Tab-separated table of C-alpha atoms and ligand atoms in Angstrom:
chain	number	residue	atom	x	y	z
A	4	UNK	CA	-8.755	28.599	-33.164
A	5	UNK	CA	-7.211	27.936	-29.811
A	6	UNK	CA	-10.130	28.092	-28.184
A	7	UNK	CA	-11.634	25.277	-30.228
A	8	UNK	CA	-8.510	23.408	-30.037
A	9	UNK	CA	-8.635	23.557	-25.941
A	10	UNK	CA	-12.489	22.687	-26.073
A	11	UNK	CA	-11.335	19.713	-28.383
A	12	UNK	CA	-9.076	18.625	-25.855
A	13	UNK	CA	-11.342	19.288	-23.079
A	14	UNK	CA	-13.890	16.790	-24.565
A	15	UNK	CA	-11.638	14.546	-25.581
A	16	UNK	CA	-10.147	14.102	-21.562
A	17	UNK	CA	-14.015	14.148	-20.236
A	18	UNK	CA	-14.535	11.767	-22.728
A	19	UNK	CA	-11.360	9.030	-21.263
A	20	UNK	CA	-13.071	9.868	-17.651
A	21	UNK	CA	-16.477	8.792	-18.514
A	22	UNK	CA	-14.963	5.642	-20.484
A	23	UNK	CA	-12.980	4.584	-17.796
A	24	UNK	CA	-13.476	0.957	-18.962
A	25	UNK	CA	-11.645	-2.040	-16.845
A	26	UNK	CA	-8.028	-3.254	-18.012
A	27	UNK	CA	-6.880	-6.058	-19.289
A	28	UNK	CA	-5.243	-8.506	-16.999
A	29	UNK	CA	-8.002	-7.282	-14.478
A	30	UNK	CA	-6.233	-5.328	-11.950
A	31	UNK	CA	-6.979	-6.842	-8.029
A	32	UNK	CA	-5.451	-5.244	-5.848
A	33	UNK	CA	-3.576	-6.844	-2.422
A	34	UNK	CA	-2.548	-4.249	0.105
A	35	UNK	CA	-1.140	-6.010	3.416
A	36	UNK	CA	1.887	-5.294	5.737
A	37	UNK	CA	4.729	-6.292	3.364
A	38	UNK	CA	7.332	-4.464	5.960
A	39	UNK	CA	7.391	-3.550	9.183
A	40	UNK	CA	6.837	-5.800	12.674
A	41	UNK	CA	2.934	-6.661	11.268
A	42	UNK	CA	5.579	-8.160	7.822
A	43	UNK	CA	5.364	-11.317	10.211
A	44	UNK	CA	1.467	-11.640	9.559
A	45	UNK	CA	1.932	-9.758	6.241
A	46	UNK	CA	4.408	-11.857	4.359
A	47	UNK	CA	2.075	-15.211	5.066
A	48	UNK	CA	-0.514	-13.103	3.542
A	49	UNK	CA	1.618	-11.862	0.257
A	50	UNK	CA	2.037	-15.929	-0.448
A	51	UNK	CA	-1.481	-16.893	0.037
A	52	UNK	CA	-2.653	-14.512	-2.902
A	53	UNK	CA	0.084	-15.668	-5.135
A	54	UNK	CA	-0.788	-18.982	-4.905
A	55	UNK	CA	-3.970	-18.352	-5.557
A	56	UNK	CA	-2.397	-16.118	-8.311
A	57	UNK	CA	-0.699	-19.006	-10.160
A	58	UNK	CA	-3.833	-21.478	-9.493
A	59	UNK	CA	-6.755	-19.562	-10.723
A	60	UNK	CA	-5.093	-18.219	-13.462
A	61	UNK	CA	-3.843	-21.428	-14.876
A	62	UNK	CA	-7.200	-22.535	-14.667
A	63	UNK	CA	-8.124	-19.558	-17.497
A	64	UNK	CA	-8.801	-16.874	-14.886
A	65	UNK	CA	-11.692	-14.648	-15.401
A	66	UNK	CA	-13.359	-17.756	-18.191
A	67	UNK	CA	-10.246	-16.612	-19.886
A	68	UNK	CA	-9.243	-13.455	-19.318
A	69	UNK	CA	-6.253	-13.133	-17.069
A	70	UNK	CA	-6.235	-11.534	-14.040
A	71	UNK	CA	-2.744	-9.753	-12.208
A	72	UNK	CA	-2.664	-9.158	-8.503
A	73	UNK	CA	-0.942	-5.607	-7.659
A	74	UNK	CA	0.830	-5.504	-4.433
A	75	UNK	CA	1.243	-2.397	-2.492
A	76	UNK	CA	2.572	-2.467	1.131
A	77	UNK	CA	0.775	-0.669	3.411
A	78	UNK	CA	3.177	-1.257	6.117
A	79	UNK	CA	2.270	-1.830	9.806
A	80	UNK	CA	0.403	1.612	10.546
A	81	UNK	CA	-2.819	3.561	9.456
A	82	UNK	CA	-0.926	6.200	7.071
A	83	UNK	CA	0.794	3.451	5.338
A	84	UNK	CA	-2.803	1.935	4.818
A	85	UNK	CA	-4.206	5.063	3.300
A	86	UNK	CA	-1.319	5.548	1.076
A	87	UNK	CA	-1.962	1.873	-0.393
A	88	UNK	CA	-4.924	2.139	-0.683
A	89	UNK	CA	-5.354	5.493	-2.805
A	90	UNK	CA	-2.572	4.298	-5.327
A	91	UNK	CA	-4.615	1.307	-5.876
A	92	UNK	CA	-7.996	2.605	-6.657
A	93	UNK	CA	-5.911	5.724	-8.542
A	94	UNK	CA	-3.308	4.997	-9.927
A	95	UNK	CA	-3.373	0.661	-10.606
A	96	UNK	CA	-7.189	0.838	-10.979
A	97	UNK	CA	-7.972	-1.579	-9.343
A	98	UNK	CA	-11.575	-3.963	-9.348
A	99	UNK	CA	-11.691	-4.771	-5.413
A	100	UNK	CA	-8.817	-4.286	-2.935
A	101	UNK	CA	-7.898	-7.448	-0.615
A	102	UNK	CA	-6.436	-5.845	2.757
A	103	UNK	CA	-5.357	-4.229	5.282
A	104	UNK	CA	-3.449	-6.835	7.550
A	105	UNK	CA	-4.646	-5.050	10.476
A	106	UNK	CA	-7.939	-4.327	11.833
A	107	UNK	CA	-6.217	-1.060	12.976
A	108	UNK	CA	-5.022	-0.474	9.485
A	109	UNK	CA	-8.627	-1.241	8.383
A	110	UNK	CA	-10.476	1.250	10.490
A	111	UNK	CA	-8.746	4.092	8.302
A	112	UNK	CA	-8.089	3.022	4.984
A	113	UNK	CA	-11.313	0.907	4.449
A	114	UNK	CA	-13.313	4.166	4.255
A	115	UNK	CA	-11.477	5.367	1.385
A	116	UNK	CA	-12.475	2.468	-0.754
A	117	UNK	CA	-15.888	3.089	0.799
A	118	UNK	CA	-16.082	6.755	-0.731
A	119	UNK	CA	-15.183	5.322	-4.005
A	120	UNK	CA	-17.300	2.655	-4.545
A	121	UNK	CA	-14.509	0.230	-4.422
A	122	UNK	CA	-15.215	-3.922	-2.652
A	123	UNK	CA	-12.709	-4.094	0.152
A	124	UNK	CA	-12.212	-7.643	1.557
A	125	UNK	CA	-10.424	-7.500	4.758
A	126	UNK	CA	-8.104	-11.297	4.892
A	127	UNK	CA	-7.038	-11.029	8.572
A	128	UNK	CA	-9.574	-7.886	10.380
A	129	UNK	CA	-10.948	-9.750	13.201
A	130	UNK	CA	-11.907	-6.800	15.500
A	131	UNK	CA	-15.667	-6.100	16.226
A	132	UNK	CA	-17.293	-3.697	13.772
A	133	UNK	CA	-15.348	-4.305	10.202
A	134	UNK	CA	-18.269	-4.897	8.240
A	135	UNK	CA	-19.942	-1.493	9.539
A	136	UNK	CA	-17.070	0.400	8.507
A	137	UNK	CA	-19.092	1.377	5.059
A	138	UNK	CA	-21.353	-0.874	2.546
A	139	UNK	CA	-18.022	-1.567	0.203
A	140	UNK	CA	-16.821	-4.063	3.284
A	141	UNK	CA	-16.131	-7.367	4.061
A	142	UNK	CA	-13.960	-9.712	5.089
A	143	UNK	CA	-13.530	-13.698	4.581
A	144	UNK	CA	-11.523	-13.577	8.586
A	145	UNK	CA	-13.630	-15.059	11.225
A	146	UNK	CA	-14.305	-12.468	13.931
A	147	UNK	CA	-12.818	-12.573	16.997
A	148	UNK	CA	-15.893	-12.486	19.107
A	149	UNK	CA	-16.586	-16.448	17.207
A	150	UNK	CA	-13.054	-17.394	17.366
A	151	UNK	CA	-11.659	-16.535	20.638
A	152	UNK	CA	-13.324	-18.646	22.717
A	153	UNK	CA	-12.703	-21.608	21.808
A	154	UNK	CA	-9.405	-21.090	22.689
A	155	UNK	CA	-10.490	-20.673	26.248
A	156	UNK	CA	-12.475	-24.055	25.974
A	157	UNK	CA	-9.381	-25.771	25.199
A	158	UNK	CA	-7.648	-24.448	27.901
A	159	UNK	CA	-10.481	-25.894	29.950
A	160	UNK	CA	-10.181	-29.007	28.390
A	161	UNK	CA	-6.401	-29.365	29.191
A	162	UNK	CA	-6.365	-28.094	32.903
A	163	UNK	CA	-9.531	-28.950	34.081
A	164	UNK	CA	-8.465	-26.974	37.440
A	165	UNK	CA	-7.781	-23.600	35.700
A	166	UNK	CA	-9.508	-20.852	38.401
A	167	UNK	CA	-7.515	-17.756	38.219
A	168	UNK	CA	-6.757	-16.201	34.968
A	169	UNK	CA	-4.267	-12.932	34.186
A	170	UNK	CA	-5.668	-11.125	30.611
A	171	UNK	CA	-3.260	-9.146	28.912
A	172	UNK	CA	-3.500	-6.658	26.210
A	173	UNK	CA	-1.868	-4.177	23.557
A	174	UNK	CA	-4.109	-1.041	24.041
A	175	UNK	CA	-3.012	0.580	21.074
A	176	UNK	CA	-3.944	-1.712	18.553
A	177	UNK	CA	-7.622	-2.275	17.775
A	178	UNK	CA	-8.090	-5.627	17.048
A	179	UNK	CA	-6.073	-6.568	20.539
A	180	UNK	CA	-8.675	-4.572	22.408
A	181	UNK	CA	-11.886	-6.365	20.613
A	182	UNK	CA	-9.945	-9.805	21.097
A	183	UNK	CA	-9.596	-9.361	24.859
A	184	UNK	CA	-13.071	-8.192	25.363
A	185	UNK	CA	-14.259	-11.034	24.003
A	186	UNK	CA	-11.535	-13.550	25.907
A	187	UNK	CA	-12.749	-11.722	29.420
A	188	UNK	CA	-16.192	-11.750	28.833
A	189	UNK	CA	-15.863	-15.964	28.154
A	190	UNK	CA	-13.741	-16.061	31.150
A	191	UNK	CA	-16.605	-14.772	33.386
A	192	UNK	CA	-19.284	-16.728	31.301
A	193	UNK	CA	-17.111	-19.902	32.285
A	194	UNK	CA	-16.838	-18.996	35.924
A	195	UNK	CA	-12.982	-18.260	36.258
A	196	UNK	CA	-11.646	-15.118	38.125
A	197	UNK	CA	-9.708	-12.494	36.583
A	198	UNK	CA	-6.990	-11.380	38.909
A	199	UNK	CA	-5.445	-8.952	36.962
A	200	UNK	CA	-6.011	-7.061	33.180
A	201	UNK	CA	-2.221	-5.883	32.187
A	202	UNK	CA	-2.212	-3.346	29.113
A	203	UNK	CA	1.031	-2.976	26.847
A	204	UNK	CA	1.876	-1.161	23.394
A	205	UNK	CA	2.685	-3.555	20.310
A	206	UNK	CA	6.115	-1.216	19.892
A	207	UNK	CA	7.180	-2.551	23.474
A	208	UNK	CA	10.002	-4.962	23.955
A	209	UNK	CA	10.561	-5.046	28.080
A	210	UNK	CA	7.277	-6.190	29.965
A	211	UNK	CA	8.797	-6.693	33.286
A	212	UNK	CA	6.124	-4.589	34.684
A	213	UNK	CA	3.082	-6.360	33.283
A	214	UNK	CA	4.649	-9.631	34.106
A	215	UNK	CA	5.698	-8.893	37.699
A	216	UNK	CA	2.389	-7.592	37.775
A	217	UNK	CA	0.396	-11.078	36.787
A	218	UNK	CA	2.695	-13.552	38.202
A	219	UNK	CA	2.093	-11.651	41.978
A	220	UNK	CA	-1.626	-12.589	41.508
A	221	UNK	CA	-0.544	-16.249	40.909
A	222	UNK	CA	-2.753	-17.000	38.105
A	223	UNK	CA	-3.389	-20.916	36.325
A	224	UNK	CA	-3.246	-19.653	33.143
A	225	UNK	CA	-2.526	-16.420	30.965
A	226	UNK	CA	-4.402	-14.813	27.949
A	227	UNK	CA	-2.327	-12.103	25.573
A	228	UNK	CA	-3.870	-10.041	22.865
A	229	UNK	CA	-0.896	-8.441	20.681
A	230	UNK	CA	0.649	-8.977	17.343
A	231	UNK	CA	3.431	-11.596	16.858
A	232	UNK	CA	6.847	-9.108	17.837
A	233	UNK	CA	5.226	-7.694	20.772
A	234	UNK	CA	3.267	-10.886	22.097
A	235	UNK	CA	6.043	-13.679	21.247
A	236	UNK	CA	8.142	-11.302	23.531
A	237	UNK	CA	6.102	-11.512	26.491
A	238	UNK	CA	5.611	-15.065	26.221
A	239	UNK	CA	8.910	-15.539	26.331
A	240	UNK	CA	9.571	-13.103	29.318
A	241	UNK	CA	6.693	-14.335	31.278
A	242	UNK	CA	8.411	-17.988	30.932
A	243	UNK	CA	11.874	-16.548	31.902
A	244	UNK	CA	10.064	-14.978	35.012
A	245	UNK	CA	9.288	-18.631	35.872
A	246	UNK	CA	5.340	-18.657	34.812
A	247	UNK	CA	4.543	-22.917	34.692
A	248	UNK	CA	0.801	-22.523	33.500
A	249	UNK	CA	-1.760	-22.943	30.335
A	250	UNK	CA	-0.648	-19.641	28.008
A	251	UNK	CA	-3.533	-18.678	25.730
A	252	UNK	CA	-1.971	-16.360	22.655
A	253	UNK	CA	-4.389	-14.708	20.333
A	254	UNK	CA	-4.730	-14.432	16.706
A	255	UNK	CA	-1.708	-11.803	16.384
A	256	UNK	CA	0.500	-15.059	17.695
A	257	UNK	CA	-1.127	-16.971	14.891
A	258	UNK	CA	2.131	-17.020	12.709
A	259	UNK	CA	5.262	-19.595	12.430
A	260	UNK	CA	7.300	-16.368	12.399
A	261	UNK	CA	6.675	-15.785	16.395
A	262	UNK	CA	8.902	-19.334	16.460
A	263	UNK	CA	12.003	-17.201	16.274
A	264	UNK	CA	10.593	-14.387	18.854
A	265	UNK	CA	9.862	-16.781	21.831
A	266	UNK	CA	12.090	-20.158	20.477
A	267	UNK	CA	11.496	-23.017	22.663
A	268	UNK	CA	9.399	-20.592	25.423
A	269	UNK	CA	6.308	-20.445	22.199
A	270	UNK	CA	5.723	-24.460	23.227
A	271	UNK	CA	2.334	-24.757	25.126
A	272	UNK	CA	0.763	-21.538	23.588
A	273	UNK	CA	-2.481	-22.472	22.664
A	274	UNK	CA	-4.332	-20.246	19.860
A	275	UNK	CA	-7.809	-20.870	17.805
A	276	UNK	CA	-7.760	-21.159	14.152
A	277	UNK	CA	-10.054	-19.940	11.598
A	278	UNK	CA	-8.367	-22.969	9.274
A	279	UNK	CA	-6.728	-26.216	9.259
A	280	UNK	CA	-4.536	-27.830	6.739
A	281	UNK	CA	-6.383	-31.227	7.386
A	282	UNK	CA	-9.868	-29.435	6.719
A	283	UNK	CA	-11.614	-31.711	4.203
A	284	UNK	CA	-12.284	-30.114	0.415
A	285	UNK	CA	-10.507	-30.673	-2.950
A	286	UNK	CA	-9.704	-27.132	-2.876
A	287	UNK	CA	-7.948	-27.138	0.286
A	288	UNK	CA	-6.248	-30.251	-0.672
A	289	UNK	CA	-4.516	-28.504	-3.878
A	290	UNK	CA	-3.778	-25.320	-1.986
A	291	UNK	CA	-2.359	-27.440	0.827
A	292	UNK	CA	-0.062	-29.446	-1.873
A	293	UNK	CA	1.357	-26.158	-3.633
A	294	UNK	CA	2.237	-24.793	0.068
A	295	UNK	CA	4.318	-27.986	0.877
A	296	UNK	CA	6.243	-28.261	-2.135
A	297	UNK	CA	7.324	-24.722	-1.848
A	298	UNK	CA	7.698	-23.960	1.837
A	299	UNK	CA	8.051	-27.845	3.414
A	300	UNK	CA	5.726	-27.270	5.658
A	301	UNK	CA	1.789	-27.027	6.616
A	302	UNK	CA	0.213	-23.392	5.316
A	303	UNK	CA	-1.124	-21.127	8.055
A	304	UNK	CA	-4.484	-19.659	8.247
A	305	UNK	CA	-2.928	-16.264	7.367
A	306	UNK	CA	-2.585	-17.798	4.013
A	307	UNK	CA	-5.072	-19.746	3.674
A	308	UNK	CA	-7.475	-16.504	4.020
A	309	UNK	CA	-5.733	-14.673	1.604
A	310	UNK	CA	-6.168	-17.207	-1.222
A	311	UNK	CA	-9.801	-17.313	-0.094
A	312	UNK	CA	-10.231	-13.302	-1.012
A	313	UNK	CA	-8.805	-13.662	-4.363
A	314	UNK	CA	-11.141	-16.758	-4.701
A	315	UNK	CA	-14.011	-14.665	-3.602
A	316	UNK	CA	-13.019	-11.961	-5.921
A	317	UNK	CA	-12.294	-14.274	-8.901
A	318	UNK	CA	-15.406	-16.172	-8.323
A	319	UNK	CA	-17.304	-13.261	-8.566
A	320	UNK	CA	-15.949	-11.829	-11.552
A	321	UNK	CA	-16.360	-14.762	-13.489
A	322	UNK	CA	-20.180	-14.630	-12.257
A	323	UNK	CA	-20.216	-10.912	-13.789
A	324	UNK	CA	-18.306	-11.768	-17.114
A	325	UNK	CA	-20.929	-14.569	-17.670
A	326	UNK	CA	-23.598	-11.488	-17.910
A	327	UNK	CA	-21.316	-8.508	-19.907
A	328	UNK	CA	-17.493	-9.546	-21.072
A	329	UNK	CA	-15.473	-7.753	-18.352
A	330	UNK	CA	-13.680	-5.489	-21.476
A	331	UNK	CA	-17.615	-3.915	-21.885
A	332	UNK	CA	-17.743	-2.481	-18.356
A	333	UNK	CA	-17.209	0.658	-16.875
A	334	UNK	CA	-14.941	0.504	-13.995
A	335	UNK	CA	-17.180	2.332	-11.620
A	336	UNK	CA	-20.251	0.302	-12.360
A	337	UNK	CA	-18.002	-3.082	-12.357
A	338	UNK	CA	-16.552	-2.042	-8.823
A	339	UNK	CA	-20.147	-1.573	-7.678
A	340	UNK	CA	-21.600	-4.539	-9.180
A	341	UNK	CA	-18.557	-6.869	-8.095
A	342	UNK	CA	-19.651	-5.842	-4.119
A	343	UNK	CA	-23.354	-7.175	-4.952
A	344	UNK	CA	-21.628	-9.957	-6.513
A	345	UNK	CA	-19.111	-10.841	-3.385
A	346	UNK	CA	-22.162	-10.461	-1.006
A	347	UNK	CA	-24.381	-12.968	-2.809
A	348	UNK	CA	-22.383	-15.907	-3.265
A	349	UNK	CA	-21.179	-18.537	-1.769
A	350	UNK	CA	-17.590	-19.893	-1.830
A	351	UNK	CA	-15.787	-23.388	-1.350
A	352	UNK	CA	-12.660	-22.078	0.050
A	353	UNK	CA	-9.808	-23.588	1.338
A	354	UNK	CA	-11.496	-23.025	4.866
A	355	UNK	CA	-14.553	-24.450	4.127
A	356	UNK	CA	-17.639	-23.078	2.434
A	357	UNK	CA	-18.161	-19.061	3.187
A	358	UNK	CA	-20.889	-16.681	2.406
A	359	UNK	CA	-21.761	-13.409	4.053
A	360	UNK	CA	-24.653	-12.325	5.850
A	361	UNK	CA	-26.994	-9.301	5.488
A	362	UNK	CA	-24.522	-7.483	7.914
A	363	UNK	CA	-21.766	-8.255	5.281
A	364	UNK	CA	-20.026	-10.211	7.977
A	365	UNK	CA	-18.691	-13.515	7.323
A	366	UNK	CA	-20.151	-16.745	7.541
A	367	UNK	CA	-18.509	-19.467	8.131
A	368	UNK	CA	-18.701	-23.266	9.591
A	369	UNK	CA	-15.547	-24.176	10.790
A	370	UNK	CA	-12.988	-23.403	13.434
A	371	UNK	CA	-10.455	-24.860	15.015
A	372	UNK	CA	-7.652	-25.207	17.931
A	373	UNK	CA	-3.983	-25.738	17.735
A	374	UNK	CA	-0.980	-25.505	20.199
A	375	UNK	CA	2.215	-24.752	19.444
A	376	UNK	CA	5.101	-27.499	19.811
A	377	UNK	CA	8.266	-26.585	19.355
A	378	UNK	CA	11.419	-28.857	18.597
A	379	UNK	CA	13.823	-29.592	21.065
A	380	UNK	CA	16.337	-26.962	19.876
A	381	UNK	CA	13.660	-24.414	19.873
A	382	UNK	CA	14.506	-23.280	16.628
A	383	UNK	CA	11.756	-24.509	14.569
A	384	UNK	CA	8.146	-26.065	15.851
A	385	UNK	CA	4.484	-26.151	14.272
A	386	UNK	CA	0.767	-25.906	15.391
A	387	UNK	CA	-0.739	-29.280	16.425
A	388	UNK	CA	-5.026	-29.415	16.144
A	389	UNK	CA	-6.256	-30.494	19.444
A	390	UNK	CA	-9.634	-29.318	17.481
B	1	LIG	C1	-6.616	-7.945	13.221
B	1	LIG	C2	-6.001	-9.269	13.426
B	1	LIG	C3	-4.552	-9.364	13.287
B	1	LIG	C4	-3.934	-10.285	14.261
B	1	LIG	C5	-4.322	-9.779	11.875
B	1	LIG	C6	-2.956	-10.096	11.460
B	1	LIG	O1	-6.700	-10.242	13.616
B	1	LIG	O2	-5.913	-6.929	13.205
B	1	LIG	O3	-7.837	-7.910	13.091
């Protein structure tokens, strides 16, 4: 009798586990750097995909069906990634995942979601070799190795005379390594000399040796890979040590939270941009007008790229419900059908049309150049488009 009763029982649980069908309001999850230093990129990411929240929702969600966003901070290193990352395929059961903030992050928690069969769209992993990380990944962030240069073209453009550049780098993070190979290799490619290649870690907060290092080789302008703690520091200490020239900051300086790290010393720093607020689009043009009533000022790209991966995500569910209600699936074949689903189509996003190429990698049109100019009291500033 017991026996039978535990066999019942048995059954019964296999039974739940094979009709693991998808909940209602469809769980997407958003895993990105709600805490730590990498908070700065993180928390620009959290209100892009609550915007986007609010917008496609009221607009019926999934043709009708709601959908709910679950956050769950990974924090600003790999373990926190991991842990996000397993409590949202496990535990919220979630569709696709929209994270990490950092290609760092990304390199080890974007191969969990790969084992189970679960879409990962990085928002903000720029480094070389995302996409390849497993077939369950992609991202709607420009890559650095498309991005970066233009920033060195602007330079150009500004200081025609700019010979000698300094490169420097946080070694410990990976997409600060990919972004620098990429800024030295268009360096050479545009004739300029390297005269020094300074390496730093993205905990440091003294760079006196780095910059005595690069302003002894007197160079015209400076190039820094780091994320926004770490790099808004240096700018600032390389300006205290006197440095007059063009200052290149890359995408981990792409935030209007470095404004209180390196106050009035951020004016000058030129970065490229993977969006613009002025980018044309009726989608943009909505997002843009939420932003501004809310936050008084223009949205950054940061969260303009995370309302593009819940657009991606919601666009493709609503392709997928068109074919079988989203109640009628199976979670595991939804998850796997949803990556087809991302990969085919293509998206008018706040930064212009996307789709994604048979390496999974994004494609997209536009890109862009801003420089940061800060207000007299250095308190508060904003990125101008030169491009
Ligand atoms: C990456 C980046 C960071 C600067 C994102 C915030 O581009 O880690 O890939």
């Amino acid at each position: 009798m017991r026996e039978k009763a535990l066999s019942i029982l048995v059954l019964v649980m296999l039974g739940t586990v094979s009709a693991q069908k998808v909940t209602i309001p469809i769980p997407i999850g958003v895993s990105v750097a709600q805490t730590s230093n990498v908070a700065l990129l993180g928390r620009e990411q959290v209100i892009g995909a609550q915007i986007a929240e609010q917008f496609f929702n009221s607009q019926g969600g999934i043709n009708g069906t709601p959908f709910k966003l679950y956050f769950e901070d990974t924090s600003g290193d790999e373990a926190g990634a991991i842990n996000a990352f397993q409590t949202q395929i496990n535990r919220n059961k979630v569709v696709a995942i929209i994270g990490p903030t950092l290609s760092q992050q990304a390199f080890a928690a974007d191969k969990i979601a790969v084992e189970a069969k679960v879409p990962v769209i990085g928002p903000s992993n720029t480094a070389k070799g995302i996409p390849q990380i497993g077939d369950f990944v992609t991202r709607v962030s420009a890559p650095v190795a498309i991005v970066a240069p233009y920033a060195v073209k602007a330079a150009l453009k500004l200081d025609p005379n700019i010979k000698k550049v300094a490169v420097m780098y946080a070694q410990n993070d990976a997409f600060s390594t990919s972004e620098t190979g990429t800024f030295q290799d268009t360096v050479k490619a545009q004739g300029l000399e390297i005269t020094t290649v300074q390496k730093f870690q993205t905990t440091d907060t003294d760079f006196t040796t780095q910059v005595t290092a690069a302003l002894g080789t007197k160079p015209d302008l400076i190039i820094i890979s780091g994320l926004a703690a770490d790099g808004g520091n240096l700018v600032k200490q390389l300006r205290l040590a006197g440095f007059k020239g063009l200052l290149i900051g890359g995408n981990g300086l792409n935030t209007a939270n470095v404004f209180p790290v390196c106050q009035q010393y951020c004016d000058g720093v030129i970065i490229a941009q993977a969006y613009s607020p002025t980018a044309p689009g009726s989608l943009n043009a909505a997002f843009r007008t939420v932003y501004k009533n809310t936050y008084k000022r223009e949205p950054s790209q940061f969260t303009a790229q995370a309302f593009a991966g819940v657009q991606v995500v919601v666009t493709a569910l609503r392709a997928l419900d068109k074919q079988k209600k989203l109640d009628q699936w199976d979670l595991p074949e939804l998850r796997v059908a949803l990556m087809k689903q991302i990969l085919s189509g293509r998206y008018n996003t706040p930064l212009g049309p996307i789709s994604f190429g048979p390496d999974r990698d994004i494609i997209q049109e536009s890109n862009y150049v801003a420089q940061i100019k800060m207000d007299a009291d250095g308190k508060n500033g904003k990125f101008e488009f030169l491009k």
